[in-house]
């Protein structure tokens, strides 16, 4: 059986990781092109991460987090609901 040839989809529904990546990039004052240069990938790769069409390797995720001065967990980690006080 041949592997699929489509994009590698991120596991999260609704693009939550992509939204966090975009927000962190803007907070860092970087354009998509600026981030792509910083982590040595194409701008299209950054776009794909932000739209949820690409799940990066661990190595690339670490580079992105470092370039955005944040952690991999903050960008790609699961959001745990905050319990409401009783």
mmCIF file of N, CA and C in Angstrom:
data_model
loop_
_atom_site.group_PDB
_atom_site.id
_atom_site.type_symbol
_atom_site.label_atom_id
_atom_site.label_comp_id
_atom_site.label_asym_id
_atom_site.label_seq_id
_atom_site.Cartn_x
_atom_site.Cartn_y
_atom_site.Cartn_z
ATOM 1 N N UNK A 1 0.850 -1.176 0.000
ATOM 2 C CA UNK A 1 0.000 0.000 0.000
ATOM 3 C C UNK A 1 0.895 1.239 0.000
ATOM 4 N N UNK A 2 0.648 2.158 -0.909
ATOM 5 C CA UNK A 2 1.443 3.374 -1.029
ATOM 6 C C UNK A 2 0.969 4.408 -0.011
ATOM 7 N N UNK A 3 1.906 5.187 0.556
ATOM 8 C CA UNK A 3 1.501 6.239 1.498
ATOM 9 C C UNK A 3 0.720 7.327 0.771
ATOM 10 N N UNK A 4 -0.109 8.025 1.518
ATOM 11 C CA UNK A 4 -0.880 9.109 0.903
ATOM 12 C C UNK A 4 0.074 10.218 0.465
ATOM 13 N N UNK A 5 -0.309 10.927 -0.580
ATOM 14 C CA UNK A 5 0.567 11.972 -1.099
ATOM 15 C C UNK A 5 0.072 13.370 -0.753
ATOM 16 N N UNK A 6 -0.971 13.479 0.061
ATOM 17 C CA UNK A 6 -1.521 14.775 0.432
ATOM 18 C C UNK A 6 -0.739 15.412 1.569
ATOM 19 N N UNK A 7 -1.204 16.573 2.021
ATOM 20 C CA UNK A 7 -0.511 17.252 3.122
ATOM 21 C C UNK A 7 -0.625 16.469 4.425
ATOM 22 N N UNK A 8 0.324 16.695 5.290
ATOM 23 C CA UNK A 8 0.301 16.077 6.611
ATOM 24 C C UNK A 8 -0.567 16.964 7.488
ATOM 25 N N UNK A 9 -1.721 16.486 7.838
ATOM 26 C CA UNK A 9 -2.674 17.292 8.609
ATOM 27 C C UNK A 9 -2.330 17.255 10.088
ATOM 28 N N UNK A 10 -2.463 18.392 10.727
ATOM 29 C CA UNK A 10 -2.265 18.473 12.165
ATOM 30 C C UNK A 10 -3.401 17.730 12.854
ATOM 31 N N UNK A 11 -3.141 17.127 14.030
ATOM 32 C CA UNK A 11 -4.163 16.330 14.701
ATOM 33 C C UNK A 11 -5.298 17.127 15.324
ATOM 34 N N UNK A 12 -5.123 18.416 15.561
ATOM 35 C CA UNK A 12 -6.152 19.204 16.241
ATOM 36 C C UNK A 12 -7.234 19.661 15.281
ATOM 37 N N UNK A 13 -8.451 19.611 15.740
ATOM 38 C CA UNK A 13 -9.579 20.120 14.973
ATOM 39 C C UNK A 13 -9.641 21.633 15.139
ATOM 40 N N UNK A 14 -10.088 22.318 14.116
ATOM 41 C CA UNK A 14 -10.334 23.744 14.227
ATOM 42 C C UNK A 14 -9.103 24.623 14.136
ATOM 43 N N UNK A 15 -7.936 24.058 13.930
ATOM 44 C CA UNK A 15 -6.738 24.854 13.750
ATOM 45 C C UNK A 15 -6.254 25.590 14.976
ATOM 46 N N UNK A 16 -6.485 25.033 16.163
ATOM 47 C CA UNK A 16 -6.085 25.721 17.395
ATOM 48 C C UNK A 16 -4.585 25.974 17.427
ATOM 49 N N UNK A 17 -3.777 24.987 17.039
ATOM 50 C CA UNK A 17 -2.325 25.176 17.040
ATOM 51 C C UNK A 17 -1.943 26.254 16.040
ATOM 52 N N UNK A 18 -2.555 26.248 14.882
ATOM 53 C CA UNK A 18 -2.258 27.257 13.871
ATOM 54 C C UNK A 18 -2.573 28.659 14.353
ATOM 55 N N UNK A 19 -3.675 28.789 15.067
ATOM 56 C CA UNK A 19 -4.062 30.084 15.628
ATOM 57 C C UNK A 19 -3.033 30.545 16.656
ATOM 58 N N UNK A 20 -2.558 29.608 17.482
ATOM 59 C CA UNK A 20 -1.543 29.965 18.489
ATOM 60 C C UNK A 20 -0.220 30.341 17.824
ATOM 61 N N UNK A 21 0.155 29.626 16.757
ATOM 62 C CA UNK A 21 1.397 29.941 16.044
ATOM 63 C C UNK A 21 1.297 31.340 15.441
ATOM 64 N N UNK A 22 0.184 31.618 14.767
ATOM 65 C CA UNK A 22 -0.011 32.932 14.146
ATOM 66 C C UNK A 22 0.049 34.042 15.192
ATOM 67 N N UNK A 23 -0.630 33.849 16.323
ATOM 68 C CA UNK A 23 -0.641 34.868 17.373
ATOM 69 C C UNK A 23 0.758 35.088 17.942
ATOM 70 N N UNK A 24 1.499 34.005 18.174
ATOM 71 C CA UNK A 24 2.857 34.130 18.714
ATOM 72 C C UNK A 24 3.779 34.809 17.707
ATOM 73 N N UNK A 25 3.587 34.512 16.422
ATOM 74 C CA UNK A 25 4.401 35.148 15.378
ATOM 75 C C UNK A 25 4.141 36.644 15.358
ATOM 76 N N UNK A 26 2.878 37.035 15.407
ATOM 77 C CA UNK A 26 2.541 38.458 15.394
ATOM 78 C C UNK A 26 3.032 39.151 16.660
ATOM 79 N N UNK A 27 2.908 38.461 17.796
ATOM 80 C CA UNK A 27 3.392 39.008 19.069
ATOM 81 C C UNK A 27 4.907 39.241 19.017
ATOM 82 N N UNK A 28 5.612 38.359 18.303
ATOM 83 C CA UNK A 28 7.064 38.492 18.162
ATOM 84 C C UNK A 28 7.444 39.531 17.110
ATOM 85 N N UNK A 29 6.447 40.076 16.409
ATOM 86 C CA UNK A 29 6.716 41.097 15.402
ATOM 87 C C UNK A 29 7.306 40.539 14.118
ATOM 88 N N UNK A 30 7.001 39.277 13.824
ATOM 89 C CA UNK A 30 7.537 38.643 12.620
ATOM 90 C C UNK A 30 6.458 38.456 11.564
ATOM 91 N N UNK A 31 6.850 38.601 10.328
ATOM 92 C CA UNK A 31 5.981 38.236 9.219
ATOM 93 C C UNK A 31 6.153 36.744 8.960
ATOM 94 N N UNK A 32 5.289 36.191 8.118
ATOM 95 C CA UNK A 32 5.463 34.782 7.733
ATOM 96 C C UNK A 32 6.820 34.595 7.079
ATOM 97 N N UNK A 33 7.220 35.544 6.232
ATOM 98 C CA UNK A 33 8.527 35.457 5.572
ATOM 99 C C UNK A 33 9.654 35.542 6.598
ATOM 100 N N UNK A 34 9.520 36.429 7.561
ATOM 101 C CA UNK A 34 10.552 36.567 8.587
ATOM 102 C C UNK A 34 10.722 35.298 9.410
ATOM 103 N N UNK A 35 9.615 34.675 9.778
ATOM 104 C CA UNK A 35 9.693 33.423 10.525
ATOM 105 C C UNK A 35 10.274 32.318 9.666
ATOM 106 N N UNK A 36 9.900 32.295 8.395
ATOM 107 C CA UNK A 36 10.430 31.243 7.514
ATOM 108 C C UNK A 36 11.943 31.357 7.361
ATOM 109 N N UNK A 37 12.447 32.579 7.285
ATOM 110 C CA UNK A 37 13.900 32.784 7.198
ATOM 111 C C UNK A 37 14.562 32.352 8.505
ATOM 112 N N UNK A 38 13.941 32.698 9.627
ATOM 113 C CA UNK A 38 14.514 32.371 10.937
ATOM 114 C C UNK A 38 14.626 30.866 11.164
ATOM 115 N N UNK A 39 13.677 30.102 10.634
ATOM 116 C CA UNK A 39 13.700 28.652 10.871
ATOM 117 C C UNK A 39 14.112 27.860 9.635
ATOM 118 N N UNK A 40 14.477 28.580 8.570
ATOM 119 C CA UNK A 40 15.030 27.977 7.350
ATOM 120 C C UNK A 40 14.069 27.025 6.635
ATOM 121 N N UNK A 41 12.822 27.493 6.470
ATOM 122 C CA UNK A 41 11.839 26.763 5.666
ATOM 123 C C UNK A 41 11.187 27.768 4.726
ATOM 124 N N UNK A 42 10.353 27.300 3.819
ATOM 125 C CA UNK A 42 9.663 28.209 2.910
ATOM 126 C C UNK A 42 8.513 28.908 3.629
ATOM 127 N N UNK A 43 8.110 30.039 3.078
ATOM 128 C CA UNK A 43 6.955 30.752 3.629
ATOM 129 C C UNK A 43 5.706 29.886 3.519
ATOM 130 N N UNK A 44 5.647 29.065 2.476
ATOM 131 C CA UNK A 44 4.504 28.177 2.305
ATOM 132 C C UNK A 44 4.395 27.183 3.456
ATOM 133 N N UNK A 45 5.534 26.762 4.015
ATOM 134 C CA UNK A 45 5.516 25.860 5.174
ATOM 135 C C UNK A 45 4.912 26.562 6.381
ATOM 136 N N UNK A 46 5.261 27.825 6.584
ATOM 137 C CA UNK A 46 4.702 28.597 7.694
ATOM 138 C C UNK A 46 3.198 28.749 7.491
ATOM 139 N N UNK A 47 2.782 29.065 6.268
ATOM 140 C CA UNK A 47 1.355 29.194 5.965
ATOM 141 C C UNK A 47 0.639 27.887 6.270
ATOM 142 N N UNK A 48 1.218 26.762 5.853
ATOM 143 C CA UNK A 48 0.597 25.455 6.080
ATOM 144 C C UNK A 48 0.483 25.140 7.571
ATOM 145 N N UNK A 49 1.482 25.513 8.362
ATOM 146 C CA UNK A 49 1.389 25.297 9.809
ATOM 147 C C UNK A 49 0.267 26.141 10.403
ATOM 148 N N UNK A 50 0.152 27.392 9.943
ATOM 149 C CA UNK A 50 -0.854 28.300 10.484
ATOM 150 C C UNK A 50 -2.274 27.920 10.073
ATOM 151 N N UNK A 51 -2.422 27.224 8.958
ATOM 152 C CA UNK A 51 -3.754 26.802 8.528
ATOM 153 C C UNK A 51 -4.084 25.387 8.986
ATOM 154 N N UNK A 52 -3.133 24.718 9.631
ATOM 155 C CA UNK A 52 -3.367 23.372 10.130
ATOM 156 C C UNK A 52 -3.185 22.286 9.088
ATOM 157 N N UNK A 53 -2.575 22.634 7.956
ATOM 158 C CA UNK A 53 -2.355 21.652 6.894
ATOM 159 C C UNK A 53 -1.017 20.938 7.014
ATOM 160 N N UNK A 54 -0.209 21.292 8.007
ATOM 161 C CA UNK A 54 1.109 20.693 8.137
ATOM 162 C C UNK A 54 1.473 20.569 9.603
ATOM 163 N N UNK A 55 1.837 19.374 10.004
ATOM 164 C CA UNK A 55 2.335 19.135 11.355
ATOM 165 C C UNK A 55 3.853 19.005 11.250
ATOM 166 N N UNK A 56 4.609 19.929 11.817
ATOM 167 C CA UNK A 56 6.057 19.915 11.653
ATOM 168 C C UNK A 56 6.723 18.783 12.423
ATOM 169 N N UNK A 57 7.948 18.490 12.018
ATOM 170 C CA UNK A 57 8.762 17.530 12.771
ATOM 171 C C UNK A 57 9.073 18.139 14.134
ATOM 172 N N UNK A 58 9.522 17.314 15.036
ATOM 173 C CA UNK A 58 9.906 17.812 16.364
ATOM 174 C C UNK A 58 11.027 18.833 16.228
ATOM 175 N N UNK A 59 11.962 18.558 15.352
ATOM 176 C CA UNK A 59 13.091 19.468 15.138
ATOM 177 C C UNK A 59 12.600 20.841 14.671
ATOM 178 N N UNK A 60 11.688 20.870 13.693
ATOM 179 C CA UNK A 60 11.169 22.142 13.206
ATOM 180 C C UNK A 60 10.310 22.823 14.262
ATOM 181 N N UNK A 61 9.516 22.058 14.995
ATOM 182 C CA UNK A 61 8.694 22.642 16.055
ATOM 183 C C UNK A 61 9.572 23.335 17.100
ATOM 184 N N UNK A 62 10.696 22.723 17.446
ATOM 185 C CA UNK A 62 11.621 23.343 18.400
ATOM 186 C C UNK A 62 12.202 24.635 17.840
ATOM 187 N N UNK A 63 12.551 24.641 16.557
ATOM 188 C CA UNK A 63 13.095 25.850 15.933
ATOM 189 C C UNK A 63 12.058 26.969 15.904
ATOM 190 N N UNK A 64 10.814 26.626 15.586
ATOM 191 C CA UNK A 64 9.743 27.629 15.545
ATOM 192 C C UNK A 64 9.523 28.204 16.943
ATOM 193 N N UNK A 65 9.431 27.342 17.941
ATOM 194 C CA UNK A 65 9.219 27.813 19.313
ATOM 195 C C UNK A 65 10.361 28.725 19.762
ATOM 196 N N UNK A 66 11.583 28.353 19.445
ATOM 197 C CA UNK A 66 12.727 29.174 19.831
ATOM 198 C C UNK A 66 12.693 30.525 19.122
ATOM 199 N N UNK A 67 12.369 30.525 17.831
ATOM 200 C CA UNK A 67 12.302 31.774 17.069
ATOM 201 C C UNK A 67 11.202 32.688 17.601
ATOM 202 N N UNK A 68 10.139 32.090 18.154
ATOM 203 C CA UNK A 68 9.024 32.871 18.687
ATOM 204 C C UNK A 68 9.147 33.117 20.191
ATOM 205 N N UNK A 69 10.276 32.698 20.760
ATOM 206 C CA UNK A 69 10.556 32.911 22.174
ATOM 207 C C UNK A 69 9.446 32.335 23.061
ATOM 208 N N UNK A 70 9.062 31.103 22.757
ATOM 209 C CA UNK A 70 8.016 30.426 23.531
ATOM 210 C C UNK A 70 8.354 28.939 23.584
ATOM 211 N N UNK A 71 7.425 28.137 24.038
ATOM 212 C CA UNK A 71 7.667 26.703 24.141
ATOM 213 C C UNK A 71 6.828 25.932 23.122
ATOM 214 N N UNK A 72 7.286 24.746 22.799
ATOM 215 C CA UNK A 72 6.538 23.851 21.915
ATOM 216 C C UNK A 72 5.191 23.533 22.541
ATOM 217 N N UNK A 73 5.172 23.331 23.846
ATOM 218 C CA UNK A 73 3.925 23.010 24.551
ATOM 219 C C UNK A 73 2.898 24.122 24.401
ATOM 220 N N UNK A 74 3.350 25.365 24.463
ATOM 221 C CA UNK A 74 2.411 26.492 24.322
ATOM 222 C C UNK A 74 1.826 26.536 22.916
ATOM 223 N N UNK A 75 2.626 26.206 21.915
ATOM 224 C CA UNK A 75 2.156 26.280 20.535
ATOM 225 C C UNK A 75 1.341 25.062 20.111
ATOM 226 N N UNK A 76 1.817 23.858 20.463
ATOM 227 C CA UNK A 76 1.168 22.638 19.976
ATOM 228 C C UNK A 76 0.532 21.792 21.066
ATOM 229 N N UNK A 77 0.705 22.164 22.321
ATOM 230 C CA UNK A 77 0.155 21.362 23.408
ATOM 231 C C UNK A 77 -1.355 21.424 23.458
ATOM 232 N N UNK A 78 -1.914 20.418 24.085
ATOM 233 C CA UNK A 78 -3.363 20.392 24.251
ATOM 234 C C UNK A 78 -3.767 21.418 25.286
ATOM 235 N N UNK A 79 -4.837 22.109 24.998
ATOM 236 C CA UNK A 79 -5.360 23.069 25.956
ATOM 237 C C UNK A 79 -6.189 22.319 26.985
ATOM 238 N N UNK A 80 -5.834 22.491 28.235
ATOM 239 C CA UNK A 80 -6.553 21.839 29.325
ATOM 240 C C UNK A 80 -7.523 22.860 29.900
ATOM 241 N N UNK A 81 -8.805 22.531 29.976
ATOM 242 C CA UNK A 81 -9.769 23.491 30.512
ATOM 243 C C UNK A 81 -9.451 23.839 31.963
ATOM 244 N N UNK A 82 -9.593 25.105 32.289
ATOM 245 C CA UNK A 82 -9.350 25.566 33.650
ATOM 246 C C UNK A 82 -10.612 25.285 34.470
ATOM 247 N N UNK A 83 -10.461 24.578 35.592
ATOM 248 C CA UNK A 83 -11.650 24.284 36.409
ATOM 249 C C UNK A 83 -12.217 25.565 37.007
ATOM 250 N N UNK A 84 -13.521 25.650 37.055
ATOM 251 C CA UNK A 84 -14.165 26.820 37.660
ATOM 252 C C UNK A 84 -14.300 26.585 39.161
ATOM 253 N N UNK A 85 -14.099 27.638 39.953
ATOM 254 C CA UNK A 85 -14.216 27.487 41.407
ATOM 255 C C UNK A 85 -15.632 27.088 41.796
ATOM 256 N N UNK A 86 -15.725 26.248 42.809
ATOM 257 C CA UNK A 86 -17.047 25.784 43.270
ATOM 258 C C UNK A 86 -17.688 26.753 44.217
#
